[in-house]
Amino acid sequence: MKQTIEYYYSLKIDEVFLEGDAYHFVYETNNYYFVFFNRTAKDLRDLIEVSRELKNKNIPCHDIILNNQKEVLTKVDDSMYVLLRVHSKNEEYSISEIIELNKKTKLASLKSDLYRNDWANLWSKKIDYIENQMNEVVCDKVIRKSIDYYIGLAENAIYYVNSINELYSISLKDNVVLSRKRIYYPNLGINYLNPLTFIFDLEVRDVAEYIKSAFWQKEDAFLELQTYLKSVPLTPYSYNMLFARLLYPSYYFDRYEKVVNNHADIQMIVDIITRVDAYEAFLKKAYKEISLYAHLQEIAWLIY
């Protein structure tokens, strides 16, 4: 891959390191990542435009580097890659900084093709895919024993979202902001500022994903939720969608995919299921806390 990058970008680099499905190298003190791209051409055009707008507003994000043919995409074998010059690799963005960035990146209308708010439909497709996959691949017994619980949790979240959408309609008071396909804790710049992961969604999306991820890494994830609730007034619709997002077990499905695709050890799943009771307790506390701000749809097994 080193020779490929040097050829297509006219760079002379010392070493290239594989990190996940991206290739990392340093050139003139800057960090670069040659990243696998699996989104649509339309998405790419929109992502480039969003990246340009952020730069014009002095909002940080990684730079998209053109190859020698002045193109964004570089084909390697049968895959497409994009070269990114990283703005900030290891800088951490806290819940307060997420809130501040959300204020600066509100979407004026809901017409962007990058808008992703059809959560129930997307989650249903995810479950269908996993259930079909389980019938076709040989899975570790840990997955076999745990998958039904998390599919049930996901179905709870889907039912919850559908119920909310029947009661409320999204309004201009429900802020749609620049978001990411996935956000992690710690929330490092290498992921958070990556324009190739950008979408637009409710402001509660990144917050909920950050809090869920923080739960597995630190003891005070609930304090992160309290900080957010005290800082940002939401509509009843967004309060409910915040809880729906906390309910949906993306943390399990992300690890499931890595294990099934041999990108991670089964211990990643074990670490989750050994704390299942703790996360249920967290959900109950979160439900009560958010209920102080708005009426939430009733979930009997969490309340009683």
mmCIF file of C-alpha atoms in Angstrom:
data_model
loop_
_atom_site.group_PDB
_atom_site.id
_atom_site.type_symbol
_atom_site.label_atom_id
_atom_site.label_comp_id
_atom_site.label_asym_id
_atom_site.label_seq_id
_atom_site.Cartn_x
_atom_site.Cartn_y
_atom_site.Cartn_z
ATOM 1 C CA MET A 1 0.000 0.000 0.000
ATOM 2 C CA LYS A 2 2.956 2.340 0.602
ATOM 3 C CA GLN A 3 3.896 2.292 -3.097
ATOM 4 C CA THR A 4 0.269 2.806 -4.112
ATOM 5 C CA ILE A 5 -0.093 5.909 -1.937
ATOM 6 C CA GLU A 6 3.236 7.306 -3.133
ATOM 7 C CA TYR A 7 2.244 6.754 -6.772
ATOM 8 C CA TYR A 8 -1.242 8.271 -6.632
ATOM 9 C CA TYR A 9 -0.367 11.222 -4.377
ATOM 10 C CA SER A 10 3.280 11.940 -5.281
ATOM 11 C CA LEU A 11 4.336 11.600 -1.664
ATOM 12 C CA LYS A 12 7.551 10.151 -0.302
ATOM 13 C CA ILE A 13 6.717 8.420 2.972
ATOM 14 C CA ASP A 14 8.716 6.250 5.357
ATOM 15 C CA GLU A 15 6.199 3.738 6.730
ATOM 16 C CA VAL A 16 2.521 2.899 6.450
ATOM 17 C CA PHE A 17 0.638 1.231 9.291
ATOM 18 C CA LEU A 18 -2.654 -0.633 8.948
ATOM 19 C CA GLU A 19 -5.197 0.465 11.573
ATOM 20 C CA GLY A 20 -8.516 -1.351 11.133
ATOM 21 C CA ASP A 21 -9.442 -0.813 7.491
ATOM 22 C CA ALA A 22 -7.407 2.423 7.175
ATOM 23 C CA TYR A 23 -3.739 3.027 6.415
ATOM 24 C CA HIS A 24 -1.917 5.558 8.580
ATOM 25 C CA PHE A 25 1.292 7.418 7.837
ATOM 26 C CA VAL A 26 3.052 10.644 8.789
ATOM 27 C CA TYR A 27 4.188 13.168 6.203
ATOM 28 C CA GLU A 28 5.807 16.494 7.094
ATOM 29 C CA THR A 29 4.644 16.129 10.730
ATOM 30 C CA ASN A 30 0.993 15.662 9.658
ATOM 31 C CA ASN A 31 -1.016 12.495 10.227
ATOM 32 C CA TYR A 32 -2.660 11.029 7.127
ATOM 33 C CA TYR A 33 -5.192 8.227 6.797
ATOM 34 C CA PHE A 34 -5.945 6.356 3.579
ATOM 35 C CA VAL A 35 -9.521 5.328 4.363
ATOM 36 C CA PHE A 36 -11.794 2.724 2.807
ATOM 37 C CA PHE A 37 -14.903 4.441 1.394
ATOM 38 C CA ASN A 38 -18.193 2.561 1.110
ATOM 39 C CA ARG A 39 -20.779 5.314 0.750
ATOM 40 C CA THR A 40 -22.503 6.490 -2.427
ATOM 41 C CA ALA A 41 -21.156 8.944 -4.998
ATOM 42 C CA LYS A 42 -24.027 11.310 -4.077
ATOM 43 C CA ASP A 43 -23.041 11.103 -0.419
ATOM 44 C CA LEU A 44 -19.455 11.893 -1.351
ATOM 45 C CA ARG A 45 -20.440 15.045 -3.240
ATOM 46 C CA ASP A 46 -22.495 16.205 -0.267
ATOM 47 C CA LEU A 47 -19.732 15.347 2.206
ATOM 48 C CA ILE A 48 -17.239 17.403 0.214
ATOM 49 C CA GLU A 49 -19.644 20.347 0.228
ATOM 50 C CA VAL A 50 -20.305 20.038 3.971
ATOM 51 C CA SER A 51 -16.562 19.815 4.627
ATOM 52 C CA ARG A 52 -16.015 22.982 2.582
ATOM 53 C CA GLU A 53 -18.726 24.830 4.504
ATOM 54 C CA LEU A 54 -17.205 23.813 7.839
ATOM 55 C CA LYS A 55 -13.803 25.099 6.753
ATOM 56 C CA ASN A 56 -15.357 28.418 5.715
ATOM 57 C CA LYS A 57 -16.878 28.714 9.198
ATOM 58 C CA ASN A 58 -13.570 27.776 10.884
ATOM 59 C CA ILE A 59 -15.104 24.588 12.246
ATOM 60 C CA PRO A 60 -12.454 21.840 12.294
ATOM 61 C CA CYS A 61 -12.634 18.669 10.237
ATOM 62 C CA HIS A 62 -10.078 16.552 8.433
ATOM 63 C CA ASP A 63 -8.923 17.673 4.983
ATOM 64 C CA ILE A 64 -9.905 15.574 1.974
ATOM 65 C CA ILE A 65 -6.850 15.265 -0.278
ATOM 66 C CA LEU A 66 -7.148 14.914 -4.058
ATOM 67 C CA ASN A 67 -4.990 12.394 -5.890
ATOM 68 C CA ASN A 68 -2.801 13.151 -8.925
ATOM 69 C CA GLN A 69 -5.851 12.964 -11.201
ATOM 70 C CA LYS A 70 -7.555 15.658 -9.077
ATOM 71 C CA GLU A 71 -10.074 13.095 -7.874
ATOM 72 C CA VAL A 72 -11.216 12.292 -4.344
ATOM 73 C CA LEU A 73 -11.582 8.530 -4.820
ATOM 74 C CA THR A 74 -8.617 6.272 -5.511
ATOM 75 C CA LYS A 75 -9.319 2.728 -6.635
ATOM 76 C CA VAL A 76 -7.152 0.000 -5.151
ATOM 77 C CA ASP A 77 -8.002 -3.464 -6.457
ATOM 78 C CA ASP A 78 -11.813 -3.466 -6.209
ATOM 79 C CA SER A 79 -12.113 -0.962 -3.361
ATOM 80 C CA MET A 80 -12.295 2.818 -3.174
ATOM 81 C CA TYR A 81 -10.187 4.885 -0.780
ATOM 82 C CA VAL A 82 -9.972 8.523 0.279
ATOM 83 C CA LEU A 83 -6.884 10.227 1.671
ATOM 84 C CA LEU A 84 -7.450 12.410 4.746
ATOM 85 C CA ARG A 85 -5.040 14.839 6.384
ATOM 86 C CA VAL A 86 -6.004 14.698 10.044
ATOM 87 C CA HIS A 87 -6.776 17.957 11.797
ATOM 88 C CA SER A 88 -6.532 16.592 15.336
ATOM 89 C CA LYS A 89 -5.906 12.930 16.010
ATOM 90 C CA ASN A 90 -5.916 12.526 19.778
ATOM 91 C CA GLU A 91 -7.699 15.644 21.004
ATOM 92 C CA GLU A 92 -10.710 14.625 23.060
ATOM 93 C CA TYR A 93 -14.130 16.241 22.609
ATOM 94 C CA SER A 94 -16.302 16.233 25.732
ATOM 95 C CA ILE A 95 -20.078 16.329 26.055
ATOM 96 C CA SER A 96 -19.858 20.110 26.490
ATOM 97 C CA GLU A 97 -17.882 20.455 23.269
ATOM 98 C CA ILE A 98 -20.404 18.262 21.433
ATOM 99 C CA ILE A 99 -23.131 20.629 22.637
ATOM 100 C CA GLU A 100 -21.205 23.676 21.389
ATOM 101 C CA LEU A 101 -20.506 22.146 17.990
ATOM 102 C CA ASN A 102 -24.170 21.167 17.642
ATOM 103 C CA LYS A 103 -25.107 24.829 18.073
ATOM 104 C CA LYS A 104 -22.845 25.782 15.162
ATOM 105 C CA THR A 105 -23.984 23.124 12.701
ATOM 106 C CA LYS A 106 -27.776 23.260 12.689
ATOM 107 C CA LEU A 107 -29.377 22.271 9.395
ATOM 108 C CA ALA A 108 -31.651 25.040 8.116
ATOM 109 C CA SER A 109 -34.072 22.616 6.452
ATOM 110 C CA LEU A 110 -34.578 18.854 6.269
ATOM 111 C CA LYS A 111 -33.808 18.619 2.553
ATOM 112 C CA SER A 112 -30.235 17.356 2.780
ATOM 113 C CA ASP A 113 -29.712 13.870 1.345
ATOM 114 C CA LEU A 114 -27.414 13.252 4.308
ATOM 115 C CA TYR A 115 -30.369 13.493 6.692
ATOM 116 C CA ARG A 116 -30.843 10.197 8.552
ATOM 117 C CA ASN A 117 -33.804 10.085 10.913
ATOM 118 C CA ASP A 118 -35.655 6.934 9.856
ATOM 119 C CA TRP A 119 -34.327 5.077 12.859
ATOM 120 C CA ALA A 120 -37.034 2.445 13.217
ATOM 121 C CA ASN A 121 -36.739 1.365 9.587
ATOM 122 C CA LEU A 122 -32.937 1.285 9.691
ATOM 123 C CA TRP A 123 -32.921 -0.696 12.930
ATOM 124 C CA SER A 124 -35.479 -3.160 11.564
ATOM 125 C CA LYS A 125 -33.291 -3.771 8.517
ATOM 126 C CA LYS A 126 -30.330 -4.302 10.830
ATOM 127 C CA ILE A 127 -32.172 -6.954 12.824
ATOM 128 C CA ASP A 128 -33.371 -8.703 9.663
ATOM 129 C CA TYR A 129 -29.809 -8.773 8.359
ATOM 130 C CA ILE A 130 -28.413 -10.200 11.608
ATOM 131 C CA GLU A 131 -31.139 -12.853 11.867
ATOM 132 C CA ASN A 132 -30.460 -13.963 8.290
ATOM 133 C CA GLN A 133 -26.731 -13.979 8.954
ATOM 134 C CA MET A 134 -27.184 -16.105 12.070
ATOM 135 C CA ASN A 135 -28.782 -18.772 9.896
ATOM 136 C CA GLU A 136 -25.842 -18.795 7.507
ATOM 137 C CA VAL A 137 -22.686 -18.506 9.620
ATOM 138 C CA VAL A 138 -21.252 -20.473 12.510
ATOM 139 C CA CYS A 139 -21.270 -18.200 15.553
ATOM 140 C CA ASP A 140 -19.571 -18.532 18.904
ATOM 141 C CA LYS A 141 -21.830 -19.956 21.627
ATOM 142 C CA VAL A 142 -21.527 -16.665 23.530
ATOM 143 C CA ILE A 143 -23.258 -14.903 20.640
ATOM 144 C CA ARG A 144 -25.850 -17.661 20.299
ATOM 145 C CA LYS A 145 -26.781 -17.338 23.965
ATOM 146 C CA SER A 146 -26.911 -13.523 24.036
ATOM 147 C CA ILE A 147 -28.187 -12.390 20.639
ATOM 148 C CA ASP A 148 -31.903 -12.916 21.358
ATOM 149 C CA TYR A 149 -31.789 -10.580 24.355
ATOM 150 C CA TYR A 150 -30.253 -7.748 22.351
ATOM 151 C CA ILE A 151 -32.554 -8.278 19.387
ATOM 152 C CA GLY A 152 -35.428 -8.024 21.878
ATOM 153 C CA LEU A 153 -33.961 -4.795 23.241
ATOM 154 C CA ALA A 154 -33.684 -3.445 19.702
ATOM 155 C CA GLU A 155 -37.306 -4.388 18.985
ATOM 156 C CA ASN A 156 -38.283 -2.467 22.128
ATOM 157 C CA ALA A 157 -36.461 0.568 20.748
ATOM 158 C CA ILE A 158 -38.121 0.201 17.333
ATOM 159 C CA TYR A 159 -41.593 -0.019 18.911
ATOM 160 C CA TYR A 160 -40.731 2.999 21.058
ATOM 161 C CA VAL A 161 -39.685 5.122 18.060
ATOM 162 C CA ASN A 162 -42.757 4.134 16.069
ATOM 163 C CA SER A 163 -44.979 5.070 19.014
ATOM 164 C CA ILE A 164 -43.283 8.468 19.340
ATOM 165 C CA ASN A 165 -43.655 9.150 15.634
ATOM 166 C CA GLU A 166 -47.380 8.485 15.946
ATOM 167 C CA LEU A 167 -47.681 10.980 18.819
ATOM 168 C CA TYR A 168 -45.366 13.732 17.605
ATOM 169 C CA SER A 169 -44.073 15.211 14.387
ATOM 170 C CA ILE A 170 -40.572 16.576 14.068
ATOM 171 C CA SER A 171 -40.625 20.368 14.052
ATOM 172 C CA LEU A 172 -38.218 23.244 13.512
ATOM 173 C CA LYS A 173 -37.723 23.233 17.284
ATOM 174 C CA ASP A 174 -36.146 19.769 17.009
ATOM 175 C CA ASN A 175 -32.616 20.685 16.020
ATOM 176 C CA VAL A 176 -31.097 18.657 13.193
ATOM 177 C CA VAL A 177 -27.320 19.035 13.315
ATOM 178 C CA LEU A 178 -24.137 17.645 11.867
ATOM 179 C CA SER A 179 -23.797 14.133 13.265
ATOM 180 C CA ARG A 180 -21.751 10.977 12.763
ATOM 181 C CA LYS A 181 -22.658 7.440 11.785
ATOM 182 C CA ARG A 182 -21.111 6.377 15.069
ATOM 183 C CA ILE A 183 -19.457 8.175 17.968
ATOM 184 C CA TYR A 184 -17.271 6.669 20.676
ATOM 185 C CA TYR A 185 -15.834 7.334 24.108
ATOM 186 C CA PRO A 186 -13.249 8.720 24.433
ATOM 187 C CA ASN A 187 -14.442 11.005 21.654
ATOM 188 C CA LEU A 188 -11.174 11.587 19.802
ATOM 189 C CA GLY A 189 -10.667 13.907 16.870
ATOM 190 C CA ILE A 190 -9.543 11.060 14.605
ATOM 191 C CA ASN A 191 -13.156 9.828 14.534
ATOM 192 C CA TYR A 192 -15.180 12.906 15.483
ATOM 193 C CA LEU A 193 -13.734 15.174 12.786
ATOM 194 C CA ASN A 194 -13.799 12.622 9.982
ATOM 195 C CA PRO A 195 -15.992 14.087 7.199
ATOM 196 C CA LEU A 196 -16.513 10.656 5.637
ATOM 197 C CA THR A 197 -18.709 9.670 8.609
ATOM 198 C CA PHE A 198 -20.855 12.837 8.567
ATOM 199 C CA ILE A 199 -24.637 12.734 8.357
ATOM 200 C CA PHE A 200 -27.376 15.063 9.602
ATOM 201 C CA ASP A 201 -29.670 13.893 12.373
ATOM 202 C CA LEU A 202 -31.341 14.968 15.595
ATOM 203 C CA GLU A 203 -28.888 16.572 17.995
ATOM 204 C CA VAL A 204 -29.598 13.797 20.504
ATOM 205 C CA ARG A 205 -28.055 11.170 18.210
ATOM 206 C CA ASP A 206 -24.372 11.886 18.891
ATOM 207 C CA VAL A 207 -25.087 12.632 22.537
ATOM 208 C CA ALA A 208 -26.835 9.293 23.106
ATOM 209 C CA GLU A 209 -24.122 7.336 21.280
ATOM 210 C CA TYR A 210 -21.434 9.137 23.290
ATOM 211 C CA ILE A 211 -23.190 8.344 26.576
ATOM 212 C CA LYS A 212 -23.747 4.683 25.636
ATOM 213 C CA SER A 213 -20.105 4.304 24.711
ATOM 214 C CA ALA A 214 -19.004 6.108 27.866
ATOM 215 C CA PHE A 215 -20.982 3.645 30.011
ATOM 216 C CA TRP A 216 -18.593 0.825 29.080
ATOM 217 C CA GLN A 217 -15.494 2.941 29.658
ATOM 218 C CA LYS A 218 -16.161 4.983 32.798
ATOM 219 C CA GLU A 219 -18.308 4.959 35.910
ATOM 220 C CA ASP A 220 -20.005 8.360 35.603
ATOM 221 C CA ALA A 221 -21.767 8.046 32.229
ATOM 222 C CA PHE A 222 -25.006 8.974 34.003
ATOM 223 C CA LEU A 223 -23.425 12.309 34.955
ATOM 224 C CA GLU A 224 -22.816 12.938 31.254
ATOM 225 C CA LEU A 225 -26.543 12.501 30.670
ATOM 226 C CA GLN A 226 -27.389 14.870 33.513
ATOM 227 C CA THR A 227 -24.965 17.458 32.141
ATOM 228 C CA TYR A 228 -26.649 17.333 28.769
ATOM 229 C CA LEU A 229 -30.193 17.523 30.122
ATOM 230 C CA LYS A 230 -29.322 20.546 32.265
ATOM 231 C CA SER A 231 -27.606 22.304 29.369
ATOM 232 C CA VAL A 232 -29.911 21.822 26.384
ATOM 233 C CA PRO A 233 -33.704 22.271 26.365
ATOM 234 C CA LEU A 234 -35.407 19.806 24.024
ATOM 235 C CA THR A 235 -38.904 19.175 22.713
ATOM 236 C CA PRO A 236 -40.972 16.222 24.010
ATOM 237 C CA TYR A 237 -40.199 14.507 20.695
ATOM 238 C CA SER A 238 -36.430 14.875 21.120
ATOM 239 C CA TYR A 239 -36.474 13.851 24.795
ATOM 240 C CA ASN A 240 -38.225 10.641 23.800
ATOM 241 C CA MET A 241 -35.883 10.044 20.877
ATOM 242 C CA LEU A 242 -32.917 10.537 23.196
ATOM 243 C CA PHE A 243 -34.179 7.701 25.373
ATOM 244 C CA ALA A 244 -34.980 5.525 22.346
ATOM 245 C CA ARG A 245 -31.381 5.912 21.224
ATOM 246 C CA LEU A 246 -30.089 4.924 24.670
ATOM 247 C CA LEU A 247 -32.368 1.888 24.577
ATOM 248 C CA TYR A 248 -31.141 0.641 21.195
ATOM 249 C CA PRO A 249 -28.082 -1.656 21.767
ATOM 250 C CA SER A 250 -25.777 -0.379 19.021
ATOM 251 C CA TYR A 251 -22.865 -1.159 21.360
ATOM 252 C CA TYR A 252 -23.661 -4.881 21.102
ATOM 253 C CA PHE A 253 -24.307 -4.980 17.367
ATOM 254 C CA ASP A 254 -21.066 -3.086 16.628
ATOM 255 C CA ARG A 255 -19.085 -5.684 18.566
ATOM 256 C CA TYR A 256 -21.074 -8.511 17.021
ATOM 257 C CA GLU A 257 -20.095 -7.393 13.517
ATOM 258 C CA LYS A 258 -16.414 -7.139 14.434
ATOM 259 C CA VAL A 259 -16.381 -10.602 15.972
ATOM 260 C CA VAL A 260 -18.328 -12.264 13.148
ATOM 261 C CA ASN A 261 -16.022 -10.652 10.577
ATOM 262 C CA ASN A 262 -12.955 -11.805 12.541
ATOM 263 C CA HIS A 263 -11.871 -8.258 13.340
ATOM 264 C CA ALA A 264 -12.123 -8.724 17.100
ATOM 265 C CA ASP A 265 -12.058 -11.372 19.796
ATOM 266 C CA ILE A 266 -15.216 -12.771 21.414
ATOM 267 C CA GLN A 267 -14.078 -11.149 24.670
ATOM 268 C CA MET A 268 -15.595 -7.916 23.324
ATOM 269 C CA ILE A 269 -19.017 -9.554 23.559
ATOM 270 C CA VAL A 270 -18.279 -11.114 26.932
ATOM 271 C CA ASP A 271 -17.397 -7.676 28.336
ATOM 272 C CA ILE A 272 -20.867 -6.457 27.352
ATOM 273 C CA ILE A 273 -23.035 -9.339 28.517
ATOM 274 C CA THR A 274 -21.341 -9.591 31.917
ATOM 275 C CA ARG A 275 -22.648 -6.083 32.644
ATOM 276 C CA VAL A 276 -26.132 -6.512 31.266
ATOM 277 C CA ASP A 277 -27.731 -5.930 34.676
ATOM 278 C CA ALA A 278 -25.686 -2.772 35.172
ATOM 279 C CA TYR A 279 -26.830 -1.353 31.847
ATOM 280 C CA GLU A 280 -30.457 -2.164 32.626
ATOM 281 C CA ALA A 281 -30.026 -0.262 35.900
ATOM 282 C CA PHE A 282 -28.538 2.631 33.927
ATOM 283 C CA LEU A 283 -31.522 2.620 31.559
ATOM 284 C CA LYS A 284 -33.926 2.763 34.507
ATOM 285 C CA LYS A 285 -32.066 5.753 35.981
ATOM 286 C CA ALA A 286 -31.939 7.423 32.566
ATOM 287 C CA TYR A 287 -35.673 6.873 32.078
ATOM 288 C CA LYS A 288 -36.482 8.491 35.433
ATOM 289 C CA GLU A 289 -34.084 11.364 34.808
ATOM 290 C CA ILE A 290 -35.390 12.221 31.340
ATOM 291 C CA SER A 291 -38.951 11.890 32.684
ATOM 292 C CA LEU A 292 -38.235 14.934 34.841
ATOM 293 C CA TYR A 293 -38.120 16.990 31.636
ATOM 294 C CA ALA A 294 -40.849 15.399 29.509
ATOM 295 C CA HIS A 295 -43.415 12.626 29.523
ATOM 296 C CA LEU A 296 -41.856 9.436 28.148
ATOM 297 C CA GLN A 297 -43.662 6.524 26.595
ATOM 298 C CA GLU A 298 -44.233 3.829 29.189
ATOM 299 C CA ILE A 299 -41.935 0.802 29.208
ATOM 300 C CA ALA A 300 -43.316 -1.536 31.844
ATOM 301 C CA TRP A 301 -40.200 -3.611 32.451
ATOM 302 C CA LEU A 302 -38.209 -0.445 33.157
ATOM 303 C CA ILE A 303 -40.774 1.185 35.412
ATOM 304 C CA TYR A 304 -41.961 -1.698 37.573
#
